[in-house]
XYZ file of C-alpha atoms in Angstrom:
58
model
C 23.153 -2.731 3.225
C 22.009 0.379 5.228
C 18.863 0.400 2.797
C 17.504 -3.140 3.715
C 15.966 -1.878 7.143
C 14.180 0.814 5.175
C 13.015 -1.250 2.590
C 12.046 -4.062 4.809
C 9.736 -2.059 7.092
C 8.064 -0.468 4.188
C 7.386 -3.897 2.394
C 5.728 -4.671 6.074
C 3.959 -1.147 6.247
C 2.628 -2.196 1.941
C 1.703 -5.780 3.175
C -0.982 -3.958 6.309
C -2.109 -1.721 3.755
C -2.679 -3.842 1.056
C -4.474 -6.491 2.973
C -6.789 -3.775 4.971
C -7.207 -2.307 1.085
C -8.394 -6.328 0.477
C -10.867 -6.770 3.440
C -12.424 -3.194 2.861
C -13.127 -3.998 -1.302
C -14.586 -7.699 -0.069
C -14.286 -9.545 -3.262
C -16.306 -6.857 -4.981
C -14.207 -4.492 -7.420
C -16.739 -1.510 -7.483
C -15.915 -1.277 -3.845
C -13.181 1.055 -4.850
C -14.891 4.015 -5.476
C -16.817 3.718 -2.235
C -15.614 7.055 0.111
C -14.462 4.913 2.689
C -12.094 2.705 0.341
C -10.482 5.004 -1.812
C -8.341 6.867 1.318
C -7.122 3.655 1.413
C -6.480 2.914 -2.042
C -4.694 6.172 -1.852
C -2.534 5.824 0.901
C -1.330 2.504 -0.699
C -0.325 4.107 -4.014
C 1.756 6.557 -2.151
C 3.422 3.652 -0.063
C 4.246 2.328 -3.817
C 5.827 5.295 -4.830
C 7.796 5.674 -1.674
C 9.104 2.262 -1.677
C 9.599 2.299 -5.844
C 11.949 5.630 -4.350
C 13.887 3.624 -2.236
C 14.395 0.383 -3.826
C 15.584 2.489 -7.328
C 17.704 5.302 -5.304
C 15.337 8.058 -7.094
C-alpha cells in the first residue's frame, strides 16, 4: 500500500493540470497550438507518463 500516497498526489497534481490545460484551450480546440498552451499540454503528457510508471510498476 506504500504506492497509494504516490499515486494519490499525482492523480491530484493530473487533476490541476488538466483543468488549467481546460481553462487555457476555452472551449476552442485550435487553442492547442497557441505558445502559451502547449507548455501546458506538455507538462500534462509527462504527468501521464509518470503516473502510467507508477500505477504499472514500469
Amino acid at each position: 500500500m506504500g504506492d497509494a500516497c504516490p499515486l494519490k498526489s499525482l492523480e491530484e497534481e493530473l487533476e490541476r493540470v488538466r483543468k488549467k490545460l481546460h481553462q487555457s484551450v476555452k472551449g476552442e480546440p485550435s487553442r492547442l497550438l497557441d505558445p502559451t498552451v502547449l507548455p501546458i499540454s506538455r507538462e500534462l503528457d509527462l504527468l501521464i507518463v509518470r503516473y502510467q510508471h507508477l500505477k504499472h510498476g514500469i
